[in-house]
C-alpha cells in the first residue's frame, strides 16, 4: 500500500497541480473515465427496473377471439326436380305460404302490400308485392332466388340462404301470387338457376359440434381410456410378469389397442417391441416361458 501511494506521489506532482490548476486538464481523461464508470454502475444496478414493462400484459381469451360453431345435426337438403321448378307441388306451395306468414309477413304485410308492422319506418320500405313496378333485383325466378339467397345489402332485406331450394322456388310463386302476375319461367331461367345455385343437387350438410364441446368430449373419452390403463397396470402386479414387463403402462396401452391379442399375441408383441413395454428378456425367452407368460397374463386380465 505504501509503495502504491509512493508511486502515485512520484508520478503526480500534487503541489504543482494545486499551484497551477490548469494541469488538472491533463488528468481529465481519468476523471471522465471514472465518471462514466460510476454512471454505468448505477445504471447496472437499476437495469431490472428500467426494462420492466409497466403496463401489465392483457392476455386475450382465445375462446372469445372467434365464434364457435353451433351444435347441429347433419341434414340432407333435397334438390328440387326440374319439373317442380316450372310447376311446384301443392306441398311445396303450402310450405312456402307457411314460411311467408311466419317469416316475411312481419315486414311485407299479410297480403304482400309492404305494410307489415315491422316494416314501418324502414328506409327503403319493404317491397309491395302487389305492385309489379319498382322492383330492384327483379320479379323473375332467378332474381327472386338471388334476393332470398343473398339479401339486399344495406337494407332490412337480409339473406334467407338457410331456406332450401324447394322453399325458395316455391316462394317465387307465393310472392308473385300477390299481384296475380307470375312471370314466365323459361328453360333458360331453369338452366341459369341450376348452374348458379345447383338447385337440383341433393346436399349433405355434415353435423357440427362446437369446438369447446368437442374438446371436453375428447378429454372425457381420454380420461376413460387412462382409467382403463391405470386399472390394467394395477392388475399386472405379479412377480412372474414383472420379470418380463419393463413398463406396465406401455404394456397396458399395448394390450388395450391390440386386436386379436389372444390369437396373435406373440407376433404382435414382437412386431411392436420395444414400444409395448415388454423387456428384451422376453424376446429371448424360451417358447415355454412365453406360453407361461401368456397364461399368467390371461389369468390376471380378462381379455375381450
Ligand atoms: C325485416 C323486414 C323484412 C323481412 C322480414 C323480409 N323482408 Fe323482403 N324486403 C325488405 C325490404 C326493406 C325490402 C326492400 C329492399 C330494397 O328496396 O332495396 C325487401 C325486398 C324484398 C324483395 C324485393 C327485391 C327486389 O327486387 O326489389 C323480395 C322478393 C323480398 N323482399 C322477399 C322476402 C321474403 C320472401 C321474405 C321472407 C322469407 C322477406 N322478404 C322478409 C324487408 C324485409
mmCIF file of C-alpha atoms and ligand atoms in Angstrom:
data_model
loop_
_atom_site.group_PDB
_atom_site.id
_atom_site.type_symbol
_atom_site.label_atom_id
_atom_site.label_comp_id
_atom_site.label_asym_id
_atom_site.label_seq_id
_atom_site.Cartn_x
_atom_site.Cartn_y
_atom_site.Cartn_z
ATOM 1 C CA UNK A 1 0.000 0.000 0.000
ATOM 2 C CA UNK A 2 2.735 2.399 0.976
ATOM 3 C CA UNK A 3 4.547 1.516 -2.180
ATOM 4 C CA UNK A 4 1.484 2.293 -4.261
ATOM 5 C CA UNK A 5 0.992 5.666 -2.573
ATOM 6 C CA UNK A 6 4.697 6.465 -3.028
ATOM 7 C CA UNK A 7 4.340 5.531 -6.634
ATOM 8 C CA UNK A 8 1.344 7.845 -7.097
ATOM 9 C CA UNK A 9 3.135 10.707 -5.279
ATOM 10 C CA UNK A 10 6.142 10.194 -7.528
ATOM 11 C CA UNK A 11 4.022 10.143 -10.656
ATOM 12 C CA UNK A 12 1.738 13.067 -9.826
ATOM 13 C CA UNK A 13 3.156 16.317 -8.665
ATOM 14 C CA UNK A 14 0.318 17.412 -6.388
ATOM 15 C CA UNK A 15 1.921 20.662 -5.283
ATOM 16 C CA UNK A 16 2.365 21.662 -8.876
ATOM 17 C CA UNK A 17 -1.292 20.835 -9.605
ATOM 18 C CA UNK A 18 -2.503 22.931 -6.693
ATOM 19 C CA UNK A 19 -0.356 25.826 -7.741
ATOM 20 C CA UNK A 20 -1.425 25.591 -11.331
ATOM 21 C CA UNK A 21 -4.974 24.102 -11.575
ATOM 22 C CA UNK A 22 -4.815 24.059 -15.383
ATOM 23 C CA UNK A 23 -2.778 20.916 -15.003
ATOM 24 C CA UNK A 24 -5.967 19.063 -13.970
ATOM 25 C CA UNK A 25 -6.827 19.090 -17.602
ATOM 26 C CA UNK A 26 -4.039 16.595 -18.201
ATOM 27 C CA UNK A 27 -5.865 14.173 -15.937
ATOM 28 C CA UNK A 28 -9.273 14.885 -17.349
ATOM 29 C CA UNK A 29 -9.470 11.588 -19.225
ATOM 30 C CA UNK A 30 -9.119 9.739 -15.923
ATOM 31 C CA UNK A 31 -11.860 11.861 -14.402
ATOM 32 C CA UNK A 32 -14.164 11.334 -17.367
ATOM 33 C CA UNK A 33 -13.472 7.633 -17.299
ATOM 34 C CA UNK A 34 -14.313 7.443 -13.586
ATOM 35 C CA UNK A 35 -17.467 9.467 -14.091
ATOM 36 C CA UNK A 36 -18.664 7.119 -16.856
ATOM 37 C CA UNK A 37 -17.756 4.157 -14.686
ATOM 38 C CA UNK A 38 -19.847 5.406 -11.773
ATOM 39 C CA UNK A 39 -22.818 6.219 -14.001
ATOM 40 C CA UNK A 40 -22.611 2.758 -15.578
ATOM 41 C CA UNK A 41 -22.572 1.088 -12.189
ATOM 42 C CA UNK A 42 -25.704 2.841 -11.074
ATOM 43 C CA UNK A 43 -27.281 2.017 -14.449
ATOM 44 C CA UNK A 44 -26.486 -1.666 -13.990
ATOM 45 C CA UNK A 45 -27.926 -1.501 -10.514
ATOM 46 C CA UNK A 46 -31.265 -0.225 -11.895
ATOM 47 C CA UNK A 47 -31.339 -2.335 -15.013
ATOM 48 C CA UNK A 48 -34.122 -4.678 -13.900
ATOM 49 C CA UNK A 49 -36.359 -1.703 -13.133
ATOM 50 C CA UNK A 50 -35.536 0.094 -16.367
ATOM 51 C CA UNK A 51 -36.629 -2.809 -18.535
ATOM 52 C CA UNK A 52 -39.641 -3.920 -16.582
ATOM 53 C CA UNK A 53 -42.788 -3.289 -18.612
ATOM 54 C CA UNK A 54 -45.050 -1.016 -16.635
ATOM 55 C CA UNK A 55 -48.245 -1.983 -18.498
ATOM 56 C CA UNK A 56 -49.434 -5.430 -17.495
ATOM 57 C CA UNK A 57 -49.931 -7.797 -20.449
ATOM 58 C CA UNK A 58 -53.577 -8.455 -21.015
ATOM 59 C CA UNK A 59 -53.753 -11.928 -22.455
ATOM 60 C CA UNK A 60 -56.709 -12.292 -24.829
ATOM 61 C CA UNK A 61 -59.114 -15.120 -24.150
ATOM 62 C CA UNK A 62 -58.808 -17.395 -27.213
ATOM 63 C CA UNK A 63 -62.394 -18.568 -26.682
ATOM 64 C CA UNK A 64 -63.600 -15.040 -27.403
ATOM 65 C CA UNK A 65 -61.440 -14.434 -30.473
ATOM 66 C CA UNK A 66 -63.608 -16.476 -32.762
ATOM 67 C CA UNK A 67 -67.202 -17.528 -32.814
ATOM 68 C CA UNK A 68 -67.608 -21.216 -32.126
ATOM 69 C CA UNK A 69 -69.816 -23.262 -34.443
ATOM 70 C CA UNK A 70 -73.180 -24.341 -33.127
ATOM 71 C CA UNK A 71 -74.247 -27.847 -32.310
ATOM 72 C CA UNK A 72 -76.312 -29.044 -35.254
ATOM 73 C CA UNK A 73 -77.436 -32.353 -36.604
ATOM 74 C CA UNK A 74 -76.342 -33.147 -40.106
ATOM 75 C CA UNK A 75 -79.113 -32.994 -42.658
ATOM 76 C CA UNK A 76 -79.868 -33.848 -46.215
ATOM 77 C CA UNK A 77 -81.152 -30.999 -48.333
ATOM 78 C CA UNK A 78 -83.212 -32.421 -51.121
ATOM 79 C CA UNK A 79 -82.629 -30.883 -54.534
ATOM 80 C CA UNK A 80 -85.653 -29.782 -56.499
ATOM 81 C CA UNK A 81 -86.799 -31.682 -59.583
ATOM 82 C CA UNK A 82 -86.678 -29.813 -62.915
ATOM 83 C CA UNK A 83 -90.450 -30.164 -63.419
ATOM 84 C CA UNK A 84 -91.050 -28.842 -59.894
ATOM 85 C CA UNK A 85 -89.335 -25.586 -60.845
ATOM 86 C CA UNK A 86 -91.961 -24.987 -63.520
ATOM 87 C CA UNK A 87 -94.891 -26.350 -61.540
ATOM 88 C CA UNK A 88 -94.299 -26.654 -57.807
ATOM 89 C CA UNK A 89 -96.211 -29.319 -55.874
ATOM 90 C CA UNK A 90 -99.076 -28.331 -53.557
ATOM 91 C CA UNK A 91 -96.918 -29.441 -50.684
ATOM 92 C CA UNK A 92 -94.162 -27.024 -51.726
ATOM 93 C CA UNK A 93 -96.645 -24.150 -52.055
ATOM 94 C CA UNK A 94 -98.230 -24.864 -48.673
ATOM 95 C CA UNK A 95 -94.801 -24.862 -47.046
ATOM 96 C CA UNK A 96 -93.881 -21.558 -48.776
ATOM 97 C CA UNK A 97 -97.117 -19.909 -47.595
ATOM 98 C CA UNK A 98 -96.334 -21.020 -44.087
ATOM 99 C CA UNK A 99 -92.825 -19.521 -44.332
ATOM 100 C CA UNK A 100 -94.283 -16.308 -45.739
ATOM 101 C CA UNK A 101 -96.673 -15.931 -42.804
ATOM 102 C CA UNK A 102 -94.139 -16.712 -40.110
ATOM 103 C CA UNK A 103 -91.053 -15.022 -41.599
ATOM 104 C CA UNK A 104 -91.878 -12.443 -44.247
ATOM 105 C CA UNK A 105 -95.312 -11.020 -43.405
ATOM 106 C CA UNK A 106 -93.990 -9.008 -40.457
ATOM 107 C CA UNK A 107 -92.371 -6.633 -42.973
ATOM 108 C CA UNK A 108 -94.081 -7.318 -46.270
ATOM 109 C CA UNK A 109 -97.584 -7.497 -44.774
ATOM 110 C CA UNK A 110 -100.097 -10.373 -44.720
ATOM 111 C CA UNK A 111 -101.229 -9.544 -48.257
ATOM 112 C CA UNK A 112 -97.801 -8.601 -49.565
ATOM 113 C CA UNK A 113 -98.553 -4.865 -49.704
ATOM 114 C CA UNK A 114 -95.377 -3.973 -47.842
ATOM 115 C CA UNK A 115 -97.392 -2.807 -44.830
ATOM 116 C CA UNK A 116 -96.171 -5.188 -42.124
ATOM 117 C CA UNK A 117 -95.737 -3.771 -38.628
ATOM 118 C CA UNK A 118 -92.003 -4.479 -38.540
ATOM 119 C CA UNK A 119 -91.628 -2.713 -41.885
ATOM 120 C CA UNK A 120 -92.931 0.655 -40.659
ATOM 121 C CA UNK A 121 -90.317 3.377 -40.899
ATOM 122 C CA UNK A 122 -87.811 1.233 -42.808
ATOM 123 C CA UNK A 123 -85.796 3.010 -45.464
ATOM 124 C CA UNK A 124 -86.089 1.711 -48.129
ATOM 125 C CA UNK A 125 -89.533 0.324 -47.227
ATOM 126 C CA UNK A 126 -90.348 -3.342 -47.812
ATOM 127 C CA UNK A 127 -91.374 -4.106 -51.382
ATOM 128 C CA UNK A 128 -95.086 -4.027 -52.145
ATOM 129 C CA UNK A 129 -95.530 -7.370 -53.903
ATOM 130 C CA UNK A 130 -98.946 -6.375 -55.265
ATOM 131 C CA UNK A 131 -97.289 -3.814 -57.491
ATOM 132 C CA UNK A 132 -95.263 -5.115 -60.430
ATOM 133 C CA UNK A 133 -93.178 -1.961 -60.850
ATOM 134 C CA UNK A 134 -90.188 -0.581 -58.981
ATOM 135 C CA UNK A 135 -88.501 -3.874 -58.168
ATOM 136 C CA UNK A 136 -84.792 -3.586 -57.511
ATOM 137 C CA UNK A 137 -83.434 -7.056 -58.284
ATOM 138 C CA UNK A 138 -86.446 -8.239 -60.227
ATOM 139 C CA UNK A 139 -89.544 -10.459 -60.155
ATOM 140 C CA UNK A 140 -88.184 -13.300 -62.308
ATOM 141 C CA UNK A 141 -87.467 -16.668 -60.703
ATOM 142 C CA UNK A 142 -83.685 -16.238 -60.917
ATOM 143 C CA UNK A 143 -83.853 -12.729 -59.415
ATOM 144 C CA UNK A 144 -86.115 -13.652 -56.509
ATOM 145 C CA UNK A 145 -83.945 -16.674 -55.804
ATOM 146 C CA UNK A 146 -80.929 -14.347 -55.786
ATOM 147 C CA UNK A 147 -82.678 -11.890 -53.428
ATOM 148 C CA UNK A 148 -83.500 -14.699 -50.995
ATOM 149 C CA UNK A 149 -80.046 -16.251 -51.254
ATOM 150 C CA UNK A 150 -78.023 -13.055 -50.863
ATOM 151 C CA UNK A 151 -80.376 -10.482 -49.383
ATOM 152 C CA UNK A 152 -80.144 -6.840 -50.470
ATOM 153 C CA UNK A 153 -77.060 -5.376 -48.778
ATOM 154 C CA UNK A 154 -77.640 -2.161 -46.865
ATOM 155 C CA UNK A 155 -81.376 -2.795 -46.423
ATOM 156 C CA UNK A 156 -83.545 -4.674 -43.954
ATOM 157 C CA UNK A 157 -83.895 -7.423 -46.545
ATOM 158 C CA UNK A 158 -81.379 -9.921 -45.229
ATOM 159 C CA UNK A 159 -80.292 -13.223 -46.746
ATOM 160 C CA UNK A 160 -82.535 -16.240 -46.226
ATOM 161 C CA UNK A 161 -79.977 -18.668 -47.591
ATOM 162 C CA UNK A 162 -80.913 -21.242 -44.966
ATOM 163 C CA UNK A 163 -84.170 -21.919 -46.823
ATOM 164 C CA UNK A 164 -83.955 -24.998 -49.045
ATOM 165 C CA UNK A 165 -84.003 -24.666 -52.868
ATOM 166 C CA UNK A 166 -87.550 -26.081 -52.843
ATOM 167 C CA UNK A 167 -88.685 -23.438 -50.359
ATOM 168 C CA UNK A 168 -87.042 -20.566 -52.222
ATOM 169 C CA UNK A 169 -88.500 -21.643 -55.545
ATOM 170 C CA UNK A 170 -91.995 -22.030 -54.100
ATOM 171 C CA UNK A 171 -91.687 -18.566 -52.500
ATOM 172 C CA UNK A 172 -91.265 -17.132 -56.002
ATOM 173 C CA UNK A 173 -94.800 -18.351 -56.794
ATOM 174 C CA UNK A 174 -96.266 -17.207 -53.473
ATOM 175 C CA UNK A 175 -94.784 -13.701 -53.735
ATOM 176 C CA UNK A 176 -95.882 -13.165 -57.317
ATOM 177 C CA UNK A 177 -99.275 -14.590 -56.383
ATOM 178 C CA UNK A 178 -99.982 -11.302 -54.570
ATOM 179 C CA UNK A 179 -100.075 -9.445 -57.892
ATOM 180 C CA UNK A 180 -101.623 -12.353 -59.747
ATOM 181 C CA UNK A 181 -98.921 -11.882 -62.345
ATOM 182 C CA UNK A 182 -96.381 -14.692 -62.195
ATOM 183 C CA UNK A 183 -93.532 -14.085 -64.686
ATOM 184 C CA UNK A 184 -92.965 -16.961 -67.070
ATOM 185 C CA UNK A 185 -90.319 -19.491 -66.117
ATOM 186 C CA UNK A 186 -88.316 -20.261 -69.247
ATOM 187 C CA UNK A 187 -85.977 -23.157 -69.982
ATOM 188 C CA UNK A 188 -83.167 -20.621 -69.920
ATOM 189 C CA UNK A 189 -84.201 -19.499 -66.400
ATOM 190 C CA UNK A 190 -84.161 -23.101 -65.191
ATOM 191 C CA UNK A 191 -80.733 -23.685 -66.673
ATOM 192 C CA UNK A 192 -79.356 -20.479 -65.149
ATOM 193 C CA UNK A 193 -80.879 -21.272 -61.773
ATOM 194 C CA UNK A 194 -79.333 -24.711 -61.721
ATOM 195 C CA UNK A 195 -75.945 -23.545 -62.964
ATOM 196 C CA UNK A 196 -75.722 -20.729 -60.438
ATOM 197 C CA UNK A 197 -77.348 -22.275 -57.381
ATOM 198 C CA UNK A 198 -77.195 -26.051 -58.090
ATOM 199 C CA UNK A 199 -80.832 -26.267 -57.105
ATOM 200 C CA UNK A 200 -81.334 -29.802 -58.452
ATOM 201 C CA UNK A 201 -78.496 -31.300 -56.414
ATOM 202 C CA UNK A 202 -79.018 -33.124 -53.165
ATOM 203 C CA UNK A 203 -76.791 -31.698 -50.470
ATOM 204 C CA UNK A 204 -75.342 -33.420 -47.450
ATOM 205 C CA UNK A 205 -74.813 -30.929 -44.664
ATOM 206 C CA UNK A 206 -72.479 -32.545 -42.147
ATOM 207 C CA UNK A 207 -73.280 -32.301 -38.445
ATOM 208 C CA UNK A 208 -71.285 -29.742 -36.495
ATOM 209 C CA UNK A 209 -70.199 -29.716 -32.883
ATOM 210 C CA UNK A 210 -68.829 -26.673 -31.021
ATOM 211 C CA UNK A 211 -65.072 -26.916 -30.556
ATOM 212 C CA UNK A 212 -65.363 -26.378 -26.800
ATOM 213 C CA UNK A 213 -67.802 -29.257 -26.540
ATOM 214 C CA UNK A 214 -65.667 -31.474 -28.782
ATOM 215 C CA UNK A 215 -62.634 -30.841 -26.613
ATOM 216 C CA UNK A 216 -64.426 -31.779 -23.425
ATOM 217 C CA UNK A 217 -65.829 -34.881 -25.115
ATOM 218 C CA UNK A 218 -62.421 -35.977 -26.305
ATOM 219 C CA UNK A 219 -60.831 -35.367 -22.936
ATOM 220 C CA UNK A 220 -63.608 -37.371 -21.241
ATOM 221 C CA UNK A 221 -63.033 -40.246 -23.617
ATOM 222 C CA UNK A 222 -59.343 -39.949 -22.933
ATOM 223 C CA UNK A 223 -59.970 -39.994 -19.231
ATOM 224 C CA UNK A 224 -61.891 -43.263 -19.529
ATOM 225 C CA UNK A 225 -59.042 -44.687 -21.521
ATOM 226 C CA UNK A 226 -56.467 -43.553 -18.987
ATOM 227 C CA UNK A 227 -58.597 -45.065 -16.223
ATOM 228 C CA UNK A 228 -58.551 -48.387 -18.056
ATOM 229 C CA UNK A 229 -54.781 -48.240 -18.419
ATOM 230 C CA UNK A 230 -54.485 -47.489 -14.738
ATOM 231 C CA UNK A 231 -56.693 -50.473 -13.862
ATOM 232 C CA UNK A 232 -54.751 -52.853 -16.087
ATOM 233 C CA UNK A 233 -51.380 -51.679 -14.819
ATOM 234 C CA UNK A 234 -52.562 -52.330 -11.275
ATOM 235 C CA UNK A 235 -53.812 -55.795 -12.213
ATOM 236 C CA UNK A 236 -50.418 -56.553 -13.713
ATOM 237 C CA UNK A 237 -48.882 -56.585 -10.268
ATOM 238 C CA UNK A 238 -47.391 -60.034 -10.405
ATOM 239 C CA UNK A 239 -43.913 -61.269 -9.683
ATOM 240 C CA UNK A 240 -43.671 -63.540 -12.665
ATOM 241 C CA UNK A 241 -44.940 -60.954 -15.125
ATOM 242 C CA UNK A 242 -42.658 -58.320 -13.593
ATOM 243 C CA UNK A 243 -39.732 -60.315 -14.931
ATOM 244 C CA UNK A 244 -40.803 -59.603 -18.491
ATOM 245 C CA UNK A 245 -42.705 -56.349 -18.364
ATOM 246 C CA UNK A 246 -40.450 -53.351 -18.113
ATOM 247 C CA UNK A 247 -43.120 -50.648 -18.368
ATOM 248 C CA UNK A 248 -46.596 -51.547 -17.117
ATOM 249 C CA UNK A 249 -48.397 -48.526 -18.553
ATOM 250 C CA UNK A 250 -46.997 -49.020 -22.057
ATOM 251 C CA UNK A 251 -47.870 -52.669 -21.824
ATOM 252 C CA UNK A 252 -51.427 -51.866 -20.707
ATOM 253 C CA UNK A 253 -51.761 -49.390 -23.569
ATOM 254 C CA UNK A 254 -50.490 -52.059 -25.952
ATOM 255 C CA UNK A 255 -52.975 -54.763 -24.941
ATOM 256 C CA UNK A 256 -55.834 -52.263 -24.937
ATOM 257 C CA UNK A 257 -55.099 -51.317 -28.511
ATOM 258 C CA UNK A 258 -54.122 -54.729 -29.865
ATOM 259 C CA UNK A 259 -56.957 -56.505 -31.626
ATOM 260 C CA UNK A 260 -56.994 -60.287 -31.756
ATOM 261 C CA UNK A 261 -54.487 -60.332 -28.959
ATOM 262 C CA UNK A 262 -55.436 -63.902 -27.976
ATOM 263 C CA UNK A 263 -54.561 -65.388 -31.360
ATOM 264 C CA UNK A 264 -51.600 -63.287 -32.350
ATOM 265 C CA UNK A 265 -50.096 -62.167 -29.112
ATOM 266 C CA UNK A 266 -46.599 -63.373 -29.968
ATOM 267 C CA UNK A 267 -46.448 -61.779 -33.393
ATOM 268 C CA UNK A 268 -47.988 -58.602 -32.037
ATOM 269 C CA UNK A 269 -45.536 -58.405 -29.186
ATOM 270 C CA UNK A 270 -42.535 -58.989 -31.420
ATOM 271 C CA UNK A 271 -43.738 -56.515 -34.028
ATOM 272 C CA UNK A 272 -44.241 -53.700 -31.595
ATOM 273 C CA UNK A 273 -41.139 -54.276 -29.489
ATOM 274 C CA UNK A 274 -39.809 -52.238 -27.630
ATOM 275 C CA UNK A 275 -42.696 -49.719 -27.542
ATOM 276 C CA UNK A 276 -45.073 -52.228 -25.977
ATOM 277 C CA UNK A 277 -43.360 -52.231 -22.611
ATOM 278 C CA UNK A 278 -42.028 -55.786 -22.593
ATOM 279 C CA UNK A 279 -38.369 -56.213 -21.741
ATOM 280 C CA UNK A 280 -35.765 -57.617 -24.147
ATOM 281 C CA UNK A 281 -35.590 -60.659 -21.875
ATOM 282 C CA UNK A 282 -38.995 -61.687 -23.120
ATOM 283 C CA UNK A 283 -37.848 -61.723 -26.727
ATOM 284 C CA UNK A 284 -35.042 -64.085 -25.790
ATOM 285 C CA UNK A 285 -37.152 -66.281 -23.500
ATOM 286 C CA UNK A 286 -37.930 -69.867 -24.486
ATOM 287 C CA UNK A 287 -41.199 -70.841 -26.121
ATOM 288 C CA UNK A 288 -42.396 -72.448 -22.870
ATOM 289 C CA UNK A 289 -41.612 -69.329 -20.898
ATOM 290 C CA UNK A 290 -43.521 -67.242 -23.410
ATOM 291 C CA UNK A 291 -46.542 -69.530 -23.129
ATOM 292 C CA UNK A 292 -46.373 -69.392 -19.371
ATOM 293 C CA UNK A 293 -46.231 -65.606 -19.571
ATOM 294 C CA UNK A 294 -49.356 -65.554 -21.678
ATOM 295 C CA UNK A 295 -51.245 -67.971 -19.357
ATOM 296 C CA UNK A 296 -50.306 -65.886 -16.382
ATOM 297 C CA UNK A 297 -51.385 -62.731 -18.151
ATOM 298 C CA UNK A 298 -54.780 -64.122 -19.195
ATOM 299 C CA UNK A 299 -55.400 -65.448 -15.691
ATOM 300 C CA UNK A 300 -54.979 -61.913 -14.342
ATOM 301 C CA UNK A 301 -56.705 -59.913 -17.039
ATOM 302 C CA UNK A 302 -59.914 -60.716 -18.804
ATOM 303 C CA UNK A 303 -59.340 -60.101 -22.499
ATOM 304 C CA UNK A 304 -62.124 -59.271 -24.894
HETATM 305 C C1 LIG B 1 -87.105 -7.026 -41.647
HETATM 306 C C2 LIG B 1 -88.017 -6.757 -42.728
HETATM 307 C C3 LIG B 1 -88.074 -7.765 -43.857
HETATM 308 C C4 LIG B 1 -88.373 -9.109 -43.779
HETATM 309 C C5 LIG B 1 -88.652 -9.931 -42.532
HETATM 310 C C6 LIG B 1 -88.352 -9.600 -45.123
HETATM 311 N N1 LIG B 1 -88.073 -8.586 -45.993
HETATM 312 FE FE1 LIG B 1 -88.056 -8.721 -48.004
HETATM 313 N N2 LIG B 1 -87.597 -6.758 -48.140
HETATM 314 C C7 LIG B 1 -87.471 -5.901 -47.082
HETATM 315 C C8 LIG B 1 -87.115 -4.595 -47.577
HETATM 316 C C9 LIG B 1 -86.883 -3.365 -46.726
HETATM 317 C C10 LIG B 1 -87.068 -4.687 -48.960
HETATM 318 C C11 LIG B 1 -86.778 -3.588 -49.946
HETATM 319 C C12 LIG B 1 -85.282 -3.531 -50.233
HETATM 320 C C13 LIG B 1 -84.948 -2.524 -51.293
HETATM 321 O O1 LIG B 1 -85.841 -1.924 -51.870
HETATM 322 O O2 LIG B 1 -83.736 -2.382 -51.537
HETATM 323 C C14 LIG B 1 -87.389 -6.062 -49.290
HETATM 324 C C15 LIG B 1 -87.452 -6.542 -50.590
HETATM 325 C C16 LIG B 1 -87.813 -7.833 -50.902
HETATM 326 C C17 LIG B 1 -87.969 -8.328 -52.254
HETATM 327 C C18 LIG B 1 -87.863 -7.489 -53.491
HETATM 328 C C19 LIG B 1 -86.493 -7.441 -54.126
HETATM 329 C C20 LIG B 1 -86.480 -6.523 -55.311
HETATM 330 O O3 LIG B 1 -86.089 -6.969 -56.390
HETATM 331 O O4 LIG B 1 -86.864 -5.360 -55.158
HETATM 332 C C21 LIG B 1 -88.321 -9.637 -52.157
HETATM 333 C C22 LIG B 1 -88.585 -10.586 -53.311
HETATM 334 C C23 LIG B 1 -88.399 -9.966 -50.772
HETATM 335 N N3 LIG B 1 -88.076 -8.865 -50.025
HETATM 336 C C24 LIG B 1 -88.751 -11.189 -50.282
HETATM 337 C C25 LIG B 1 -88.827 -11.509 -48.927
HETATM 338 C C26 LIG B 1 -89.165 -12.807 -48.426
HETATM 339 C C27 LIG B 1 -89.572 -13.998 -49.267
HETATM 340 C C28 LIG B 1 -89.115 -12.733 -47.082
HETATM 341 C C29 LIG B 1 -89.319 -13.851 -46.095
HETATM 342 C C30 LIG B 1 -88.561 -15.051 -46.292
HETATM 343 C C31 LIG B 1 -88.740 -11.372 -46.742
HETATM 344 N N4 LIG B 1 -88.569 -10.667 -47.888
HETATM 345 C C32 LIG B 1 -88.602 -10.912 -45.474
HETATM 346 C C33 LIG B 1 -87.630 -6.205 -45.754
HETATM 347 C C34 LIG B 1 -87.913 -7.454 -45.258
#
